[in-house]
Coordinates of C-alpha atoms and ligand atoms in Angstrom, one line a residue:
X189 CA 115.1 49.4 28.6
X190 CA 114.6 53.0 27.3
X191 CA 111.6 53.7 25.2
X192 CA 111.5 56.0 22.7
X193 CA 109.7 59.1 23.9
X194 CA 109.2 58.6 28.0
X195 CA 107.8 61.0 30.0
X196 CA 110.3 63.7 29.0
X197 CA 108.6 63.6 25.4
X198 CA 105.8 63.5 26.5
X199 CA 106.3 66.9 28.8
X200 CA 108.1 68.5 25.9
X201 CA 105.0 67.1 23.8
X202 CA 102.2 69.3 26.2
X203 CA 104.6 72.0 26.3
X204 CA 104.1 72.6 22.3
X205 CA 100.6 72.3 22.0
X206 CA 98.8 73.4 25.0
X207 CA 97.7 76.7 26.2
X208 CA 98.6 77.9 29.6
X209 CA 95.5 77.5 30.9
X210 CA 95.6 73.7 30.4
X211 CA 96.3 71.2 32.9
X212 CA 99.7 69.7 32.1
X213 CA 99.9 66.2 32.9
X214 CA 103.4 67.0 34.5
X215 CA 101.4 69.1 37.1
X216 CA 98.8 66.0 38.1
X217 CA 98.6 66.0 42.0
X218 CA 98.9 62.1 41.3
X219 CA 97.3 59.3 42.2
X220 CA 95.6 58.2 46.3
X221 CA 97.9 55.4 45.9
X222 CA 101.9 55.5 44.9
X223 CA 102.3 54.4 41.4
X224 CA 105.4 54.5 39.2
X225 CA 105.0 56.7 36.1
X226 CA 104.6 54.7 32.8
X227 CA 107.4 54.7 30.4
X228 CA 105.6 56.3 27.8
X229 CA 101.7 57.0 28.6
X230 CA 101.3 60.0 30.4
X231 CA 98.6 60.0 33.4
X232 CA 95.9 61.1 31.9
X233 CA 96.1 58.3 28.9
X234 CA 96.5 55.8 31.5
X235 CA 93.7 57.1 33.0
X236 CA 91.4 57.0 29.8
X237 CA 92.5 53.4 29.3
X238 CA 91.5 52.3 32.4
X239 CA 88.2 53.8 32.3
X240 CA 87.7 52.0 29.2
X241 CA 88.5 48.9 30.5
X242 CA 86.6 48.9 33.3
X243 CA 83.3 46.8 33.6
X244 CA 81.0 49.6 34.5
X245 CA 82.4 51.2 31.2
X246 CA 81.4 48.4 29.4
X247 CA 77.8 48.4 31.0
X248 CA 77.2 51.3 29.5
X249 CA 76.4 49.9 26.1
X250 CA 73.4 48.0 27.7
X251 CA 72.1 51.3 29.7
X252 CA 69.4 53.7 29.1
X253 CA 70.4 57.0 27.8
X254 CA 66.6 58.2 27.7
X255 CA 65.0 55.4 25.5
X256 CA 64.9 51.9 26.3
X257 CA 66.1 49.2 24.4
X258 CA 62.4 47.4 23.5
X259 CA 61.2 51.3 22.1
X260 CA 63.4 50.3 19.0
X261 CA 67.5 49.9 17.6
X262 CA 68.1 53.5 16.4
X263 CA 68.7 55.3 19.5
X264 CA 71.7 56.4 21.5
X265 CA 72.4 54.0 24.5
X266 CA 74.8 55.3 27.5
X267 CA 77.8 54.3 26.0
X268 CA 77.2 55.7 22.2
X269 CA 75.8 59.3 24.1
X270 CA 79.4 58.8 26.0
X271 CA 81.3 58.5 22.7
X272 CA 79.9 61.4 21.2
X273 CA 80.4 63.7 24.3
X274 CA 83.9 62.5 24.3
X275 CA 83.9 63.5 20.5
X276 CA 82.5 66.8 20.8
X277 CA 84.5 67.5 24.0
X278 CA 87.7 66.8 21.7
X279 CA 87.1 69.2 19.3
X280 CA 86.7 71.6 21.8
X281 CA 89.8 70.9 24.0
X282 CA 91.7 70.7 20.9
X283 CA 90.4 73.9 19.5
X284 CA 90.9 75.7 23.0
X285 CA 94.2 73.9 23.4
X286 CA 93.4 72.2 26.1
X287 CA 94.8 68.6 27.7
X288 CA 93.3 66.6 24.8
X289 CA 93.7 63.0 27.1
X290 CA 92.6 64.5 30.2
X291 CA 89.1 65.6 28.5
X292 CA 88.6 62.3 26.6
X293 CA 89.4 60.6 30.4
X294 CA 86.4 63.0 32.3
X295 CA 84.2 62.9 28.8
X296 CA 84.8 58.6 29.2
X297 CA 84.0 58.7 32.9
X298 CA 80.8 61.6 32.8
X299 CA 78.3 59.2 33.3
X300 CA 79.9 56.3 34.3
X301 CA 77.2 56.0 37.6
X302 CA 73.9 55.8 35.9
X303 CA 72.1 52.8 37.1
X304 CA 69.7 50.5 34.5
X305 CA 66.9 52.7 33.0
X306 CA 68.4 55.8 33.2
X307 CA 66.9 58.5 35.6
X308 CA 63.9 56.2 35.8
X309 CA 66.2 54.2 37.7
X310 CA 68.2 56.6 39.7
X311 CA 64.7 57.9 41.2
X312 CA 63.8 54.4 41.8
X313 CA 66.7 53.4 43.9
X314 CA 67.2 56.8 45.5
X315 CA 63.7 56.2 46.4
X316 CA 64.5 52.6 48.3
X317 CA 67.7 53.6 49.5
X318 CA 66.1 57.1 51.1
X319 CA 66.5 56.4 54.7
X320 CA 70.6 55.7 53.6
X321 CA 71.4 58.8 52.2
X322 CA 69.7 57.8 49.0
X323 CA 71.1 57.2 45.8
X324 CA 72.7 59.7 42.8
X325 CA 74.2 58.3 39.6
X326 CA 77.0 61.1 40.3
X327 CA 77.9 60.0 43.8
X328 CA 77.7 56.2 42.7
X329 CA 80.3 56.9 40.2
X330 CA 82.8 58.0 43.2
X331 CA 82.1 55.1 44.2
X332 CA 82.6 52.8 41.4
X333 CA 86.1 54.4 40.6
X334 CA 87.3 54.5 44.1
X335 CA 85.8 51.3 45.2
X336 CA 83.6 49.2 43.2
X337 CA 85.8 48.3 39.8
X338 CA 88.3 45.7 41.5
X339 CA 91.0 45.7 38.6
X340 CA 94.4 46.0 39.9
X341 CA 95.9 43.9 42.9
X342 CA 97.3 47.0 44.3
X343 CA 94.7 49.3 45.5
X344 CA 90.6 48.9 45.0
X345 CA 89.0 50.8 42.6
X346 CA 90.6 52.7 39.3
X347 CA 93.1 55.0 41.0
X348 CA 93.1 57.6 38.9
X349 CA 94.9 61.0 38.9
X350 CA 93.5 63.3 41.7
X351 CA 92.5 65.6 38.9
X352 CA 89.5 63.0 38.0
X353 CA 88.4 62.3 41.1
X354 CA 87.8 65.9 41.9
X355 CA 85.9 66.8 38.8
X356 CA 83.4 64.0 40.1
X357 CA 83.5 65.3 43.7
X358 CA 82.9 69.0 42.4
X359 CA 79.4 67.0 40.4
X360 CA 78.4 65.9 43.5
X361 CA 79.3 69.1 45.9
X362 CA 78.4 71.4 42.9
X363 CA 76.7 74.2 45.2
X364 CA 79.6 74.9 47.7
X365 CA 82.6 74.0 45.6
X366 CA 85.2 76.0 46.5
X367 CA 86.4 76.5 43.3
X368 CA 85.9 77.0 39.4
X369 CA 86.4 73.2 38.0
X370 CA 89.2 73.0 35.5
X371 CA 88.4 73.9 31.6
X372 CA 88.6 70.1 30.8
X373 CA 86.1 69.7 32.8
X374 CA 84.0 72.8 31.9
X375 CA 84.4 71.3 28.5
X376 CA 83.1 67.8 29.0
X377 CA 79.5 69.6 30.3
X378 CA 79.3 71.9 27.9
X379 CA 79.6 68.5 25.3
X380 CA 77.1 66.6 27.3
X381 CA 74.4 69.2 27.3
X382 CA 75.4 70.3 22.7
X383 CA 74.9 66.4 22.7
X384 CA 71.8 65.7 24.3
X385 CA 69.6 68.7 23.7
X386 CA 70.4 67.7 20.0
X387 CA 70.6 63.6 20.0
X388 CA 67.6 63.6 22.5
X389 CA 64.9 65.4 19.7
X390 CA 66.7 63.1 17.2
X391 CA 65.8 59.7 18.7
X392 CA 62.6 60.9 19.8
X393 CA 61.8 61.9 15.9
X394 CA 63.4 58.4 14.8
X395 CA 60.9 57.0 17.4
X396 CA 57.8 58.8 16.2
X397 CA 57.6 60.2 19.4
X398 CA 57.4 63.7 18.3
X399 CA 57.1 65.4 14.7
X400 CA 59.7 67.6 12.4
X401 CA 57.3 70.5 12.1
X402 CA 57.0 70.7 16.1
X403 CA 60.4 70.8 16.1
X404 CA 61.1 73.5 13.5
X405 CA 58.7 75.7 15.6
X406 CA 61.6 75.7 18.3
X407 CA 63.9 78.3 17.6
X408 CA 67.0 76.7 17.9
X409 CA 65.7 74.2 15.2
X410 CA 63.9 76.6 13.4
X411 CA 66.9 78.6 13.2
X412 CA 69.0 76.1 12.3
X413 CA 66.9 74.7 9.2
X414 CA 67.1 78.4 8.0
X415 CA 70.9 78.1 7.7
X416 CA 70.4 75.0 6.4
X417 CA 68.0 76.1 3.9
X418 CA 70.8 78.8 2.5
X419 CA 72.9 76.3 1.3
X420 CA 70.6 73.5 0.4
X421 CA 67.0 75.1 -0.5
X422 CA 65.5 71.7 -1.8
X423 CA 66.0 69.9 1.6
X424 CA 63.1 67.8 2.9
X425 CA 61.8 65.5 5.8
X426 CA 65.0 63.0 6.7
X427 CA 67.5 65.0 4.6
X428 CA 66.5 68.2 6.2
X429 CA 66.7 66.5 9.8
X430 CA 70.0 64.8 9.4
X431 CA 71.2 68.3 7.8
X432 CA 70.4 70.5 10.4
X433 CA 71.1 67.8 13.6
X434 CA 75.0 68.5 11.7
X435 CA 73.9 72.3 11.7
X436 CA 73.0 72.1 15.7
X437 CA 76.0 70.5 16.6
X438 CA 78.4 72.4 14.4
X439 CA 77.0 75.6 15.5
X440 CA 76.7 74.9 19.2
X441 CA 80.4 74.3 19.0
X442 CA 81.1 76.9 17.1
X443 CA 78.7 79.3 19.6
X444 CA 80.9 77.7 22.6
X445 CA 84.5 78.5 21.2
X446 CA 83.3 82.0 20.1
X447 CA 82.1 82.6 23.8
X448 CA 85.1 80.5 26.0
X449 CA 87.6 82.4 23.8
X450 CA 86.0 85.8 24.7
X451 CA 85.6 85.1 28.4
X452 CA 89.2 83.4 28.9
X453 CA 90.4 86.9 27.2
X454 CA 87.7 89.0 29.4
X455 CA 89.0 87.5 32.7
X456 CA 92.3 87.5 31.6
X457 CA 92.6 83.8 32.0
X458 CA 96.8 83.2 31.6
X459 CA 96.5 80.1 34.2
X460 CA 95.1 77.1 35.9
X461 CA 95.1 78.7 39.3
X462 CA 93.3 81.8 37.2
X463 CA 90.4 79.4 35.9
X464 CA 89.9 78.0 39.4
X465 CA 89.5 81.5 40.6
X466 CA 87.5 82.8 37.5
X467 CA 83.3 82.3 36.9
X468 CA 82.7 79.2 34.6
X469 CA 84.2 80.0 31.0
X470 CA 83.2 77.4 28.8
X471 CA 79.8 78.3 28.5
X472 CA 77.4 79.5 25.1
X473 CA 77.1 82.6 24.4
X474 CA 73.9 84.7 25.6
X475 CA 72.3 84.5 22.3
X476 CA 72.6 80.7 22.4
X477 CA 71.5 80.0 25.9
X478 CA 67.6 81.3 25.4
X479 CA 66.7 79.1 22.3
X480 CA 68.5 76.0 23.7
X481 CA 66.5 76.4 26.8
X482 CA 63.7 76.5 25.0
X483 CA 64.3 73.1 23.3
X484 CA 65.5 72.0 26.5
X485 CA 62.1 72.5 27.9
X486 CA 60.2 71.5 25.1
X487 CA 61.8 68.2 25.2
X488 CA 61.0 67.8 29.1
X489 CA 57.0 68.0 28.2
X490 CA 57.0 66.4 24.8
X491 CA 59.7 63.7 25.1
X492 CA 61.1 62.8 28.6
X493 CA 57.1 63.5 30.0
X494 CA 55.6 61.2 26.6
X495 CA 53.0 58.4 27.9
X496 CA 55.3 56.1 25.7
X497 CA 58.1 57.1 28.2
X498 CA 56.1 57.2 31.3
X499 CA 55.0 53.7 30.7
X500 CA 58.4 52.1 30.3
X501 CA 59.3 54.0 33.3
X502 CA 56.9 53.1 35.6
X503 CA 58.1 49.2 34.9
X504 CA 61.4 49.9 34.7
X505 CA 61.3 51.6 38.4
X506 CA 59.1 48.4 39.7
X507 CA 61.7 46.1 38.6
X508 CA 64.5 47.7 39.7
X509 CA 62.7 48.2 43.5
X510 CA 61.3 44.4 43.3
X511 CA 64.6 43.4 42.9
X512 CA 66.2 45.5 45.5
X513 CA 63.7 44.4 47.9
X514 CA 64.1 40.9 47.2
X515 CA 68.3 40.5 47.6
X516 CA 67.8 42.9 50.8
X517 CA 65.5 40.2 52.1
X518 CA 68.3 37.2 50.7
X519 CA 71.1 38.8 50.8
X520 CA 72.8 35.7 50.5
X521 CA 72.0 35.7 46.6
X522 CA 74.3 38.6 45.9
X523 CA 77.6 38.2 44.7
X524 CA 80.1 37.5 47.0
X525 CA 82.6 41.0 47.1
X526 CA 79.0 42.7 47.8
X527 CA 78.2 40.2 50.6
X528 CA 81.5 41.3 52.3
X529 CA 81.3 45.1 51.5
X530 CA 77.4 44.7 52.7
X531 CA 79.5 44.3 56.0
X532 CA 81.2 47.3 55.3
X533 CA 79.0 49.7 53.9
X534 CA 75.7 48.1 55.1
X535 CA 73.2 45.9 53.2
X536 CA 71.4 48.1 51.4
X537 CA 73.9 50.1 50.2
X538 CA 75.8 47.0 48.8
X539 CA 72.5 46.3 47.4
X540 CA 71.7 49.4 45.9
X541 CA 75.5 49.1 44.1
X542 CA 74.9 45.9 43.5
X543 CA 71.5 46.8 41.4
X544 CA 73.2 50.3 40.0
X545 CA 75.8 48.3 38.1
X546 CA 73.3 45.6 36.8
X547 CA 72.3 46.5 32.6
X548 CA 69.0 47.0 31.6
X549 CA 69.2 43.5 30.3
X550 CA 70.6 42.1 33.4
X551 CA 68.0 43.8 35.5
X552 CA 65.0 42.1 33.7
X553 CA 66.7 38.8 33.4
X554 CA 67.2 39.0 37.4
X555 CA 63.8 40.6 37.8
X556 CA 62.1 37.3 35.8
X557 CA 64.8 34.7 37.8
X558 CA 63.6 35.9 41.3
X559 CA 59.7 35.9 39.9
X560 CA 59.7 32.0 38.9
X561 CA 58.0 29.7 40.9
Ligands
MG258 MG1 75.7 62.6 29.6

């Protein structure tokens, strides 16, 4: 059967909309293992789709972004902060005419790793697992789409395109990489950090954690409410906030096309093998990068170091290394493709995956189990 479209489309389909620069799905280094090309999605939409149907995807609705789930219902969890990176990352890779599947694949997978708790967690298990190489969400998530996600009766793990893989091996190897990673990837940090520095002070407000006015003496937020202010003088308390968290997002994007577009033109970017040679081009402008540093440290002291914060993570860190302890002292309680990769990988490895995949729910629902009588 011939389906409308097919790959051909699909080439002739990148070859109209996307810059040079872009990574063509026709010039994927493929997949670790052999697979025949789909009729009509092209690699990077199959990959996409198998990201979202992976468990650990769907974990991530239960999963600290920076705010537990008993501090209230407003919040972002790790899979709404995923949706929106993948949202912003779009508008960006569209704008920039970039491979529009590929950067909703990477901006799907960005932080597929992150154990229950959020970085509470990650220090709690890299803690336990220290003597084994520790633990990082970013290295874990290697591991989940190579090994962990047992989908397909063909080959462990996701198999996707080499071009994913290596974005997550440049996160881990960061400091010697070799090379620049590719602007769909450049893109899908650039997205994580317009999202969080923004959606971060907006939970925290929503919390009660921190107030307006402190915010509006940042100047990225003080700025921002000025523009704000030109066009809607009147605004006050939540209609100012929810107007100028739009502002911050809208003009961080804005900030980030403005700069990428004048350093793909100042490095004469014409190429994929020119970004890989080039410094990092998706990045925001100098004028941006000093306020948003500054709101970036003022949320480290006043949000992510809050008492409120430091509480939940002390108990969420003595959960997650009580139950650790516990399954590495009966192992014999952990699932059963654990049990046989413990053989493979060592216990408390297998643990430690084990424990990093659980949800925040899961966790404390295992943490209570193992504490009856
Ligand atoms: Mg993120």
């Amino acid at each position: 059967m011939t389906l409308p479209g097919g790959a051909p489309a699909a080439d002739a389909r990148e070859r109209s909309l996307l810059a040079a620069y872009a990574q063509s799905s026709s010039e994927t280094a493929g997949r670790r293992h052999l697979e025949p090309p789909h009729p009509y999605r092209s690699p990077y939409q199959r990959d996409r789709d198998r990201l979202v149907h992976s468990a650990a995807f769907r974990r991530l609705s239960q999963k600290t972004q920076v705010f537990t789930g008993d501090l209230g219902d407003y919040h972002r969890t790790r899979l709404t902060h995923t949706l929106e990176v993948a949202s912003i990352a779009r508008t960006l890779g569209r704008a920039l005419r970039l491979n529009e599947d590929l950067v909703e694949a990477l901006a799907l997978m960005h932080d597929l790793g992150h154990p229950p708790f959020g970085h509470a967690g990650e220090d709690a298990l890299s803690e336990r697992l220290s003597a084994w190489g520790g633990f990082s969400h970013n290295r874990h998530a290697l591991r989940l789409i190579e090994k962990l996600e047992q989908r397909y009766p063909a080959f462990p793990g996701l198999n996707l395109s080499w071009e994913l893989v290596e974005c997550q091996e440049a996160r881990i190897h960061k400091a010697d990489s070799l090379w620049r990673p590719l602007l769909e990837a450049q893109v899908v940090d650039a997205a994580d950090s317009a999202a969080y520095d923004t959606h971060d002070a907006d939970d925290a407000l929503e919390l009660g954690l921190i107030r307006l006015e402190d915010l509006l003496e940042t100047s990225l937020w003080r700025q921002a409410a000025q523009r704000v202010r030109a066009r809607y003088a009147d605004l006050r308390g939540q209609e100012l906030r929810r107007a100028v968290l739009h502002e911050l997002i809208d003009w961080q994007v804005s900030d980030l096309l403005r700069s990428t577009n004048g350093r793909l033109a100042e490095f004469g970017i014409a190429s994929v093998a020119d970004v890989r040679r080039a410094p990092l081009c998706v990045r925001p402008s100098a004028e941006m990068r000093e306020p948003k540093h500054e709101l970036e440290q003022f949320l480290f002291l006043r949000v992510y170091r809050h008492p409120d914060l430091l509480r939940v993570r002390q108990e969420a860190q003595a959960c997650l290394q009580e139950l650790f302890d516990a399954l590495l002292s009966h192992p014999e309680r952990l699932p059963e493709a654990y049990l046989r990769r413990a053989a493979e990988d060592g216990l408390p490895r297998s643990v430690g995956d084990y424990v990093a995949g659980m949800t925040d729910r899961f966790a404390l629902q295992e943490h209570a189990r193992w504490r009856e009588p």
